[in-house]
Every structure is written in structure tokens, then in C-alpha cells.
Coordinates of C-alpha atoms in Angstrom, one line a residue:
M21 CA 20.1 -6.5 -17.9
Y22 CA 18.6 -10.0 -18.1
Q23 CA 15.4 -10.1 -20.2
I24 CA 12.4 -12.3 -19.4
D25 CA 11.1 -14.0 -22.5
F26 CA 7.5 -15.0 -22.1
D27 CA 7.6 -17.2 -25.2
H28 CA 10.3 -19.3 -23.5
P29 CA 9.5 -19.7 -19.8
V30 CA 12.5 -20.5 -17.5
S31 CA 13.2 -21.2 -13.9
V32 CA 12.9 -18.1 -11.7
Y33 CA 13.8 -17.9 -8.0
F34 CA 12.5 -15.2 -5.7
L35 CA 14.4 -14.1 -2.6
G36 CA 11.7 -13.0 -0.2
I37 CA 8.9 -14.5 -2.2
G38 CA 6.4 -14.0 0.6
G39 CA 6.4 -10.2 0.3
S40 CA 3.2 -8.6 -1.0
G41 CA 4.9 -7.3 -4.2
M42 CA 7.1 -10.4 -4.8
S43 CA 4.3 -12.9 -4.3
S44 CA 2.1 -11.2 -6.8
L45 CA 4.8 -11.4 -9.5
A46 CA 5.5 -15.0 -8.6
E47 CA 1.8 -15.8 -9.3
I48 CA 1.9 -13.9 -12.6
L49 CA 5.0 -15.9 -13.8
V50 CA 3.8 -19.3 -12.7
D51 CA 0.5 -18.7 -14.5
A52 CA 2.6 -17.8 -17.6
G53 CA 4.3 -21.2 -17.5
F54 CA 7.5 -20.3 -15.6
R55 CA 9.0 -22.7 -13.0
V56 CA 8.8 -20.6 -9.9
S57 CA 10.4 -21.2 -6.5
G58 CA 11.7 -19.0 -3.7
S59 CA 12.4 -18.4 0.0
D60 CA 11.2 -16.4 2.9
K61 CA 11.8 -16.2 6.6
S62 CA 8.5 -17.7 7.7
R63 CA 5.0 -18.8 6.5
S64 CA 2.4 -16.3 5.8
T65 CA -0.9 -15.8 4.0
F66 CA 1.0 -15.0 0.8
T67 CA 3.2 -18.1 1.0
N68 CA 0.2 -20.3 1.6
V69 CA -1.4 -19.1 -1.6
L70 CA 1.9 -19.6 -3.5
E71 CA 2.2 -23.2 -2.3
S72 CA -1.4 -23.9 -3.2
K73 CA -0.4 -23.0 -6.8
G74 CA 2.5 -25.5 -6.8
I75 CA 5.3 -23.0 -6.1
T76 CA 8.1 -24.4 -3.9
V77 CA 8.8 -22.1 -0.9
F78 CA 11.9 -22.6 1.3
Y79 CA 11.6 -21.3 4.9
G80 CA 15.0 -19.9 5.9
Q81 CA 17.4 -18.4 3.4
R82 CA 20.3 -20.7 2.8
A83 CA 23.0 -21.0 0.1
E84 CA 22.0 -24.6 -0.7
N85 CA 18.6 -23.3 -1.9
I86 CA 20.4 -21.9 -4.9
T87 CA 20.9 -24.6 -7.5
D88 CA 22.3 -24.7 -11.0
E89 CA 18.7 -25.2 -12.4
I90 CA 17.8 -21.6 -11.6
D91 CA 18.0 -19.4 -14.7
C92 CA 17.2 -16.1 -13.1
A93 CA 16.7 -14.7 -9.6
V94 CA 14.6 -11.8 -8.3
F95 CA 15.3 -9.8 -5.2
T96 CA 14.2 -6.6 -3.5
S97 CA 16.0 -3.7 -1.8
A98 CA 15.4 -5.4 1.5
V99 CA 17.8 -8.2 0.7
P100 CA 21.2 -7.4 2.2
K101 CA 24.4 -8.1 0.3
D102 CA 25.5 -10.6 2.9
N103 CA 22.4 -12.7 2.4
P104 CA 23.7 -16.3 1.8
E105 CA 21.4 -16.8 -1.1
Y106 CA 22.5 -13.6 -2.7
I107 CA 26.1 -14.5 -2.3
A108 CA 25.5 -17.9 -3.8
L109 CA 23.8 -16.3 -6.8
Q110 CA 26.8 -14.2 -7.4
E111 CA 29.2 -17.1 -7.1
K112 CA 27.2 -19.1 -9.6
N113 CA 26.9 -16.1 -11.9
I114 CA 23.1 -16.5 -12.1
P115 CA 21.4 -13.5 -13.7
C116 CA 19.5 -11.3 -11.3
L117 CA 16.7 -8.8 -11.6
T118 CA 15.3 -6.4 -9.0
R119 CA 11.6 -6.7 -8.3
P120 CA 10.8 -3.4 -10.1
Q121 CA 12.9 -4.4 -13.1
L122 CA 10.9 -7.6 -13.5
L123 CA 7.6 -5.7 -13.0
G124 CA 8.7 -3.3 -15.7
Q125 CA 9.3 -6.1 -18.1
I126 CA 5.9 -7.6 -17.3
M127 CA 4.2 -4.3 -18.0
K128 CA 5.6 -4.4 -21.6
K129 CA 3.4 -7.3 -22.3
Y130 CA 0.2 -5.2 -22.0
T131 CA -1.2 -2.5 -24.2
T132 CA -2.7 -0.6 -21.3
P133 CA -0.6 -0.8 -18.2
I134 CA -2.0 1.4 -15.4
A135 CA 0.3 2.4 -12.6
V136 CA -1.1 3.8 -9.3
S137 CA 1.5 5.9 -7.4
G138 CA 1.5 8.2 -4.3
T139 CA 2.7 8.4 -0.8
H140 CA -0.6 7.1 0.5
G141 CA -3.7 5.3 -0.9
K142 CA -2.0 3.1 -3.5
T143 CA -3.5 -0.1 -2.3
T144 CA -7.0 1.3 -1.9
T145 CA -7.1 3.1 -5.3
T146 CA -5.6 0.0 -7.1
S147 CA -8.3 -2.1 -5.4
M148 CA -11.1 0.3 -6.4
I149 CA -9.9 0.3 -10.0
S150 CA -9.6 -3.5 -10.0
E151 CA -13.2 -3.8 -8.8
I152 CA -14.4 -1.5 -11.5
L153 CA -12.5 -3.3 -14.3
L154 CA -13.8 -6.7 -13.0
K155 CA -17.4 -5.3 -12.8
A156 CA -17.0 -4.2 -16.5
D157 CA -15.8 -7.7 -17.5
L158 CA -12.5 -6.3 -18.8
D159 CA -10.5 -9.3 -17.4
P160 CA -7.5 -7.3 -16.0
T161 CA -4.2 -8.6 -14.7
I162 CA -3.8 -7.1 -11.2
S163 CA -0.8 -6.7 -8.8
I164 CA -1.8 -5.1 -5.4
G165 CA 0.3 -4.4 -2.3
G166 CA -2.5 -5.9 -0.1
I167 CA -5.1 -8.6 -0.1
L168 CA -8.2 -7.8 -2.1
K169 CA -11.1 -10.1 -1.0
T170 CA -12.7 -10.2 -4.4
I171 CA -9.7 -12.0 -6.0
G172 CA -8.8 -13.9 -2.8
G173 CA -5.2 -12.5 -2.7
N174 CA -3.0 -9.8 -4.1
A175 CA -2.7 -10.9 -7.7
R176 CA -4.9 -11.9 -10.6
V177 CA -3.9 -13.0 -14.0
G178 CA -6.3 -11.9 -16.8
R179 CA -6.2 -12.3 -20.5
S180 CA -6.9 -8.7 -21.6
E181 CA -4.7 -5.7 -22.4
Y182 CA -5.2 -4.2 -19.0
F183 CA -2.6 -4.5 -16.2
V184 CA -3.2 -2.6 -13.0
V185 CA -0.3 -2.2 -10.6
E186 CA 0.9 -0.3 -7.6
A187 CA 3.9 1.9 -8.4
D188 CA 6.1 2.4 -5.3
E189 CA 8.5 5.4 -5.2
Y190 CA 10.8 3.8 -2.6
T191 CA 14.3 3.5 -4.1
N192 CA 12.9 5.0 -7.3
S193 CA 11.4 1.6 -8.1
F194 CA 8.6 3.0 -10.3
L195 CA 11.2 4.5 -12.7
N196 CA 11.7 1.0 -14.1
F197 CA 8.1 0.9 -15.3
F198 CA 6.4 1.4 -18.7
P199 CA 3.0 2.8 -17.9
K200 CA 0.4 4.0 -20.4
I201 CA -1.8 5.6 -17.7
E202 CA -0.5 6.9 -14.4
I203 CA -2.3 8.1 -11.2
I204 CA -0.4 10.3 -8.8
L205 CA -2.5 10.4 -5.6
N206 CA -0.2 12.6 -3.4
I207 CA 3.4 13.5 -2.8
E208 CA 4.6 13.8 0.8
E209 CA 7.8 13.4 2.7
D210 CA 8.5 9.7 3.4
H211 CA 11.3 7.1 3.2
P212 CA 14.0 9.3 4.8
D213 CA 16.4 6.3 4.6
F214 CA 16.4 6.8 0.8
F215 CA 15.2 10.3 -0.2
K216 CA 17.1 13.3 0.9
N217 CA 14.1 15.6 1.3
L218 CA 10.7 16.4 -0.2
A219 CA 12.3 18.1 -3.2
D220 CA 14.1 14.8 -3.9
I221 CA 10.8 12.9 -3.7
R222 CA 9.1 15.4 -6.0
S223 CA 11.9 15.1 -8.5
S224 CA 11.4 11.3 -8.5
F225 CA 7.6 11.7 -9.2
R226 CA 8.4 14.2 -12.0
K227 CA 10.7 11.6 -13.7
F228 CA 7.9 9.0 -13.2
A229 CA 5.4 11.3 -15.0
E230 CA 7.9 11.7 -17.8
L231 CA 7.7 8.0 -18.5
L232 CA 4.3 8.5 -20.1
P233 CA 4.0 8.4 -23.9
A234 CA 2.3 11.1 -25.9
D235 CA -0.8 9.0 -26.2
G236 CA -0.8 8.3 -22.5
C237 CA -2.7 9.9 -19.6
L238 CA -1.7 11.3 -16.2
I239 CA -4.5 11.5 -13.5
I240 CA -3.2 13.7 -10.7
N241 CA -4.5 15.1 -7.4
S242 CA -4.9 18.9 -7.8
A243 CA -4.2 19.3 -4.1
I244 CA -0.5 18.4 -4.6
P245 CA 1.4 21.7 -4.1
H246 CA 2.8 23.2 -7.2
T247 CA 1.3 20.5 -9.4
E248 CA 2.6 22.3 -12.5
E249 CA 6.2 21.2 -11.5
I250 CA 5.1 17.7 -12.1
T251 CA 2.9 18.2 -15.2
D252 CA 4.4 21.1 -17.2
G253 CA 5.7 20.1 -20.6
L254 CA 4.3 16.6 -20.5
P255 CA 3.1 15.4 -24.0
C256 CA 0.3 13.3 -22.6
R257 CA -3.3 14.1 -21.5
I258 CA -3.6 15.4 -18.0
I259 CA -6.7 15.0 -15.8
T260 CA -7.0 16.5 -12.4
Y261 CA -9.2 15.6 -9.4
G262 CA -9.7 17.0 -6.0
F263 CA -12.1 18.7 -3.6
G264 CA -12.5 22.0 -5.3
P265 CA -14.0 23.2 -8.7
E266 CA -10.5 23.9 -10.0
A267 CA -10.2 20.2 -10.5
D268 CA -11.7 18.3 -13.5
Y269 CA -13.3 15.8 -11.1
Y270 CA -14.6 17.1 -7.7
P271 CA -17.3 16.1 -5.2
D272 CA -20.1 18.2 -3.8
G273 CA -22.8 17.6 -1.2
I274 CA -20.8 15.1 0.9
T275 CA -22.9 13.3 3.6
Y276 CA -22.1 10.5 5.9
D277 CA -24.5 7.7 7.1
E278 CA -24.7 6.5 10.7
M279 CA -21.6 4.2 10.2
G280 CA -19.5 7.0 8.7
C281 CA -19.7 5.9 5.1
P282 CA -19.9 8.8 2.6
S283 CA -22.1 9.7 -0.3
F284 CA -21.5 12.6 -2.8
T285 CA -22.4 14.2 -6.0
L286 CA -19.6 14.1 -8.6
H287 CA -19.0 16.9 -11.1
S288 CA -16.8 16.1 -14.1
P289 CA -16.2 17.6 -17.5
G290 CA -18.9 17.3 -20.2
Q291 CA -21.0 15.0 -18.1
N292 CA -24.2 15.2 -16.0
D293 CA -23.7 15.1 -12.3
R294 CA -23.5 11.6 -10.9
Q295 CA -24.3 10.2 -7.4
F296 CA -21.9 7.9 -5.6
S297 CA -22.1 6.1 -2.2
L298 CA -19.2 4.2 -0.6
Q299 CA -18.9 1.5 2.0
V300 CA -15.4 2.7 3.0
R301 CA -15.0 5.5 5.5
G302 CA -13.2 8.8 5.4
E303 CA -12.6 11.8 3.2
H304 CA -9.4 10.1 1.9
N305 CA -11.4 7.3 0.4
I306 CA -13.6 9.8 -1.4
C307 CA -10.4 11.2 -2.9
D308 CA -9.2 7.8 -3.9
A309 CA -12.6 7.1 -5.5
L310 CA -12.3 10.3 -7.6
A311 CA -9.1 9.0 -9.1
A312 CA -10.6 5.6 -9.8
I313 CA -13.7 7.2 -11.5
A314 CA -11.5 9.4 -13.6
L315 CA -9.6 6.3 -14.8
A316 CA -12.8 4.5 -15.5
D317 CA -14.1 7.4 -17.6
Q318 CA -10.7 7.4 -19.5
L319 CA -11.4 3.8 -20.4
S320 CA -15.0 4.6 -21.4
I321 CA -16.4 2.2 -18.8
D322 CA -20.2 2.4 -18.3
R323 CA -20.8 5.0 -15.6
R324 CA -23.5 2.8 -14.0
L325 CA -21.0 -0.1 -13.6
T326 CA -18.4 2.3 -12.1
A327 CA -20.9 3.5 -9.4
E328 CA -22.0 -0.1 -8.7
A329 CA -18.5 -1.3 -8.3
L330 CA -17.5 1.5 -6.0
H331 CA -20.6 1.0 -3.9
A332 CA -19.8 -2.8 -3.5
Y333 CA -16.2 -2.2 -2.6
N334 CA -15.8 -2.7 1.2
G335 CA -12.0 -2.3 1.5
A336 CA -8.8 -4.2 1.2
V337 CA -7.4 -6.3 4.1
R338 CA -5.8 -4.1 6.7
R339 CA -7.6 -0.9 5.5
F340 CA -10.0 0.0 8.3
E341 CA -10.7 -3.7 8.4
Y342 CA -13.3 -4.9 10.9
K343 CA -11.8 -7.8 12.9
G344 CA -14.5 -8.6 15.3
T345 CA -16.1 -7.6 18.7
V346 CA -15.1 -8.8 22.1
G347 CA -16.8 -7.7 25.3
G348 CA -18.7 -5.1 23.4
V349 CA -15.5 -3.6 22.1
T350 CA -15.2 -3.2 18.3
I351 CA -11.8 -4.0 16.9
I352 CA -10.6 -2.5 13.7
D353 CA -7.1 -3.0 12.0
D354 CA -5.5 -0.5 9.7
F355 CA -2.2 -0.3 7.8
A356 CA -1.6 3.4 8.4
H357 CA 2.1 4.1 9.2
H358 CA 2.5 7.7 8.1
P359 CA 1.2 10.8 10.0
T360 CA -1.2 11.8 7.1
E361 CA -2.6 8.2 7.0
I362 CA -3.0 8.1 10.8
A363 CA -4.9 11.4 10.8
A364 CA -7.1 10.3 7.9
T365 CA -8.0 7.0 9.6
L366 CA -8.7 8.5 13.0
K367 CA -10.9 11.2 11.5
A368 CA -12.8 8.5 9.7
A369 CA -13.1 6.6 12.9
A370 CA -14.5 9.6 14.7
K371 CA -17.7 9.2 12.5
Y372 CA -17.9 5.5 13.4
P373 CA -20.2 4.6 16.4
H374 CA -18.1 4.5 19.6
K375 CA -17.7 5.7 23.2
T376 CA -14.0 5.9 23.5
L377 CA -11.6 5.7 20.5
W378 CA -8.5 3.7 21.3
C379 CA -5.5 3.6 19.0
V380 CA -2.7 1.1 19.5
F381 CA 0.1 2.3 17.2
Q382 CA 3.2 0.5 16.2
P383 CA 5.7 2.9 14.6
H384 CA 7.3 1.5 11.4
T385 CA 11.1 2.0 11.0
Y386 CA 13.4 4.1 13.1
T387 CA 14.2 6.6 10.3
R388 CA 10.6 7.4 9.6
T389 CA 9.7 7.8 13.3
K390 CA 12.7 10.1 13.8
A391 CA 12.1 12.2 10.8
L392 CA 8.4 12.7 11.3
L393 CA 8.3 12.5 15.1
K394 CA 6.3 15.7 15.7
D395 CA 3.8 14.9 12.9
F396 CA 3.2 11.4 14.4
A397 CA 2.5 12.9 17.8
K398 CA 0.1 15.5 16.4
A399 CA -1.8 12.9 14.3
L400 CA -2.1 10.4 17.2
T401 CA -3.7 13.1 19.5
L402 CA -6.9 12.6 17.4
A403 CA -7.5 9.4 19.3
D404 CA -9.1 9.5 22.7
Q405 CA -6.6 7.1 24.1
V406 CA -3.2 6.2 22.6
V407 CA -1.1 3.1 23.3
L408 CA 2.3 2.6 21.8
A409 CA 4.1 -0.6 20.9
D410 CA 7.8 -0.8 20.2
I411 CA 9.0 0.4 16.8
Y412 CA 8.8 -2.2 14.1
P413 CA 12.3 -2.1 12.5
S414 CA 11.4 -3.8 9.2
R415 CA 14.4 -3.6 6.9
E416 CA 16.5 -1.5 9.5
P417 CA 18.9 -3.0 12.1
V418 CA 17.6 -2.9 15.7
S419 CA 20.8 -1.0 16.6
L420 CA 19.8 2.0 14.5
G421 CA 17.2 3.0 17.1
S422 CA 19.9 3.7 19.7
E423 CA 22.2 5.3 17.1
L424 CA 19.4 7.8 16.2
G425 CA 18.2 8.2 19.7
I426 CA 14.6 7.2 18.8
S427 CA 12.2 4.9 20.4
S428 CA 8.5 4.6 21.2
E429 CA 9.3 6.1 24.6
V430 CA 10.5 9.2 22.8
L431 CA 7.3 9.4 20.8
Q432 CA 5.3 8.9 24.0
Q433 CA 7.0 11.9 25.6
E434 CA 6.3 14.0 22.4
I435 CA 2.6 13.0 22.6
R436 CA 2.4 13.8 26.3
S437 CA 4.0 17.2 25.6
L438 CA 0.9 18.0 23.5
G439 CA -1.4 17.4 26.6
K440 CA -2.5 13.9 25.5
E441 CA -2.0 10.9 27.8
C442 CA -0.1 8.1 26.1
F443 CA 0.7 4.6 27.3
Y444 CA 3.7 2.6 26.2
F445 CA 4.4 -1.1 26.8
P446 CA 7.4 -3.1 25.4
T447 CA 5.4 -6.3 24.8
F448 CA 2.2 -7.3 23.1
D449 CA 1.1 -9.3 26.2
E450 CA 1.3 -6.1 28.4
I451 CA -0.7 -4.1 25.8
E452 CA -3.3 -6.8 25.6
N453 CA -3.7 -7.0 29.4
F454 CA -3.9 -3.2 29.7
L455 CA -6.6 -3.1 27.0
L456 CA -8.6 -5.9 28.7
E457 CA -8.6 -4.0 31.9
N458 CA -9.5 -0.6 30.5
C459 CA -11.6 -1.0 27.3
I460 CA -15.3 -1.1 28.0
K461 CA -18.5 -2.0 26.0
G462 CA -19.1 0.5 23.2
D463 CA -15.4 1.4 22.8
L464 CA -13.7 1.3 19.4
L465 CA -10.1 -0.1 19.3
I466 CA -7.9 0.4 16.2
T467 CA -4.6 -1.5 15.9
M468 CA -2.5 0.6 13.5
G469 CA 0.8 0.2 11.7
A470 CA 2.6 -1.6 8.9
G471 CA 4.2 -4.3 11.1
D472 CA 2.6 -7.1 13.1
V473 CA 0.5 -5.0 15.4
L474 CA -2.7 -6.6 14.0
K475 CA -1.8 -9.7 16.2
I476 CA -2.9 -7.7 19.3
G477 CA -6.5 -7.4 18.1
E478 CA -6.5 -11.0 16.9
N479 CA -5.2 -12.2 20.3
L480 CA -7.8 -10.2 22.1
L481 CA -10.5 -11.8 20.0
G482 CA -9.2 -15.2 20.9
K483 CA -9.1 -14.4 24.7

């Protein structure tokens, strides 16, 4: 495997440089003195940031973008083998690394690399930890899968020993990492296009936990079924958190204010009870905060600073993000694209002031929608009114929907079978017109999904 040498920066090319994970690594390398360039399909918030840092971005992936000046290329699992740039790299024998391989090599630079993993909540927990480390003036390097307003993007290059990163299980990416501290938030069935079943996913997380050294630490959610299968025999320190006294860290006396934001008393080993209040909504955010607090204590961060940082945190972009109000209708956008995430977000929304709760959901990938169809339907019934957009295929070919016999219309039928009315429209224009005709003052509208569904809310705000 090609090894990046930070003492001798070279020219690195990123295929798909505009992705959330790829763009953050590109920023880290350019700050370290590497000559960075790359390509993507179209402009985005991420590519705009990269270009502002002097990185050359080609729009459209073509063989002629690959020149002999490139010393190493980085790609993700989303790049097909018939990609013209990938073919050109092979023909020129230019060394290549996958994104997780590069990230693993970067982690080796730091004394305390912190990897945040789990089926849900990675971006939020990584963001909370980042806010705490910044508040404590620990100058961390950060790589997040979403936009954190405090750092104005998804990456920050610090000069300390701390490196905070999201650890994605898809394609076993996180098994390329070298963490000192790990957080495992949850383990649920997902990515059916790669993992065989839940047992396969749990096996992957066990292997991830085994990466920790004897002087490392694993912070894990006690609600994960059969947690001992993940933790037994590990040489490192193990800290648990959850909603019951069986966990090392657990909350008590949870209350919510008029906007649905929680406060709670924290119980933790060998410490006096502490009070926390959050500006993000939902029980799932309390859980993520517990993991961040346990990590802060592990790093001996002043408890007052931890509480202040968490109170100041108001969410990452696309995580219950307030977009605006039009005609008295409040528009929120959320990245939820798994049934558990949908249910958590809609439960949080129920505590937010509203008359009717509308959810415009865009399913993400055909394989996930097919595998979790009944769970999606059940979760979406928590909204008062459900509107479906077409499935966002992401990395999957459009033809796969027909092959699997899955579509948003199939999901619509499943939701209706549960006694919940559900509307489906094949275009965003039709959805927007329907909402304009039916949403009234005082309603809460959430656009939800990992694709481009946020455009619906943004378009409504512009109409």
C-alpha cells in the first residue's frame, strides 16, 4: 500500500473530492503542504470551500484530468471501475488509496485519535465533541461528515495531539483506522448492499473495537443488545452510557422546555451529579451528549466547560436544522434516512410547537428501502401527514429499483396499510405545489432524507 509521507508532501488527486468525507481530508492535506486537486460531478458547498483554499476542482470526471504530475490518487467505494479517471490512473500506474486507507494513515500522526462510530448519530456526536474540545482550547483536528457552523465547514486542522473523526462502518471502512479512543453509539441493520445481516454488522464492530490498544478506551452505549459480544476480552478501558443505572453515565430528571429542548441531571462514577441543558431536541441527542460527556471526562476536561459547550451547541447542518418560515409554516430539514433516525426526529418534532406535523421523506437507496420497508412505514406514521418523493438512488443504478420491485409507491402502499394517509408525487414541483395548497399557518414541515430533498424547503422559502 502506498504510504503518505507528511515530511515530503506530494501531489494528491481526489476522485469525488466534493463528498463530505473526501473534502475534509483534502483540506487536511492541503494545510499540511500537499498539492491537492480533484474532481466531482457538480459544484457544492464543499467544493466552494475547497476552491477558496486554492484547491483545483474539475467538474466532470474525464481521463484528461489525470496527468503525470499526480503522485497518488484517492477514491471512495462510490467510484465505479469504469470511471474514466479510475481507468486512466490504472493505465498510468499511479498509486491509489481508498479514502479510509488515507484517513487511517492520517490518524497515525496523532497521539490521541478519537473515532466516533455507530449506525446513527456520528455527525452529531462528533460535532458535540468538537465543540467541547474547542471550548477547552485543545486545538483539535476535526473531520466531520456534515457542516459544523462553529468551524464553517466539515474540517479543521489543529496543532494538538487530538484528532476527532467519524468512523463509518460501510464497506468496513473503519477497520483501516488506528484509534486510541472509540465511541460506539449503536449497532443496527443498515447498508444491505454490503452487509449480509445484523450479525455481519456486529462482527464488523467487534473487529473495530479490537483495534484499540491496551491503553485505549472504548465508550459504548449500554442499550446495544448483548454488548458483551463487542467488549469481552478487550484489553482497553470500557466505559458505558445509557438511560438506566446499569450504565456508568446515565441521565435522570429529564425535562423539556416549550421548544422541545431537554435538560437533565447526569449521574457518573465517582462524581457529584451534574446539570446539563441542550439546545438540540430529542432523546437521541441526550444519548449522544452522554457519549460526548464521557469522552470529555476521559480527557480530564473541566466539567464546567463541557456543560457550557453542550449548552451552546445548536446542531450541525441538516440535523433538525431550522430553514425558515413561510406563510406561518415552519420549515425544518433533517438528514434522517434510517427508520430509527426518522422515528427519533419525529418524536423530537412532536415536542416542537406546531398544529400539523408534515414530513416530506425522500428514501435513500433502493436496497435500504427494500430491506427496511416495514420499519420505514411504521416510523413515518409518527407524522401527521406524510409526503413521499422518489427514491434517491445515490451510488445505486436507477434500474435496480425495477429489479428489486421497490419504489416510493410501494412504500406509500405500506404506509396506507397501517391506516395512515400518504401522498406521493414524482417531482419536487408537484410536492411543492401540494404543500403550498395544504400547509397552513402554525404547521411544522420537515424535509427528510440523505439526498437532495432539502431543495423542497428551500424552494418553498423562495416562493
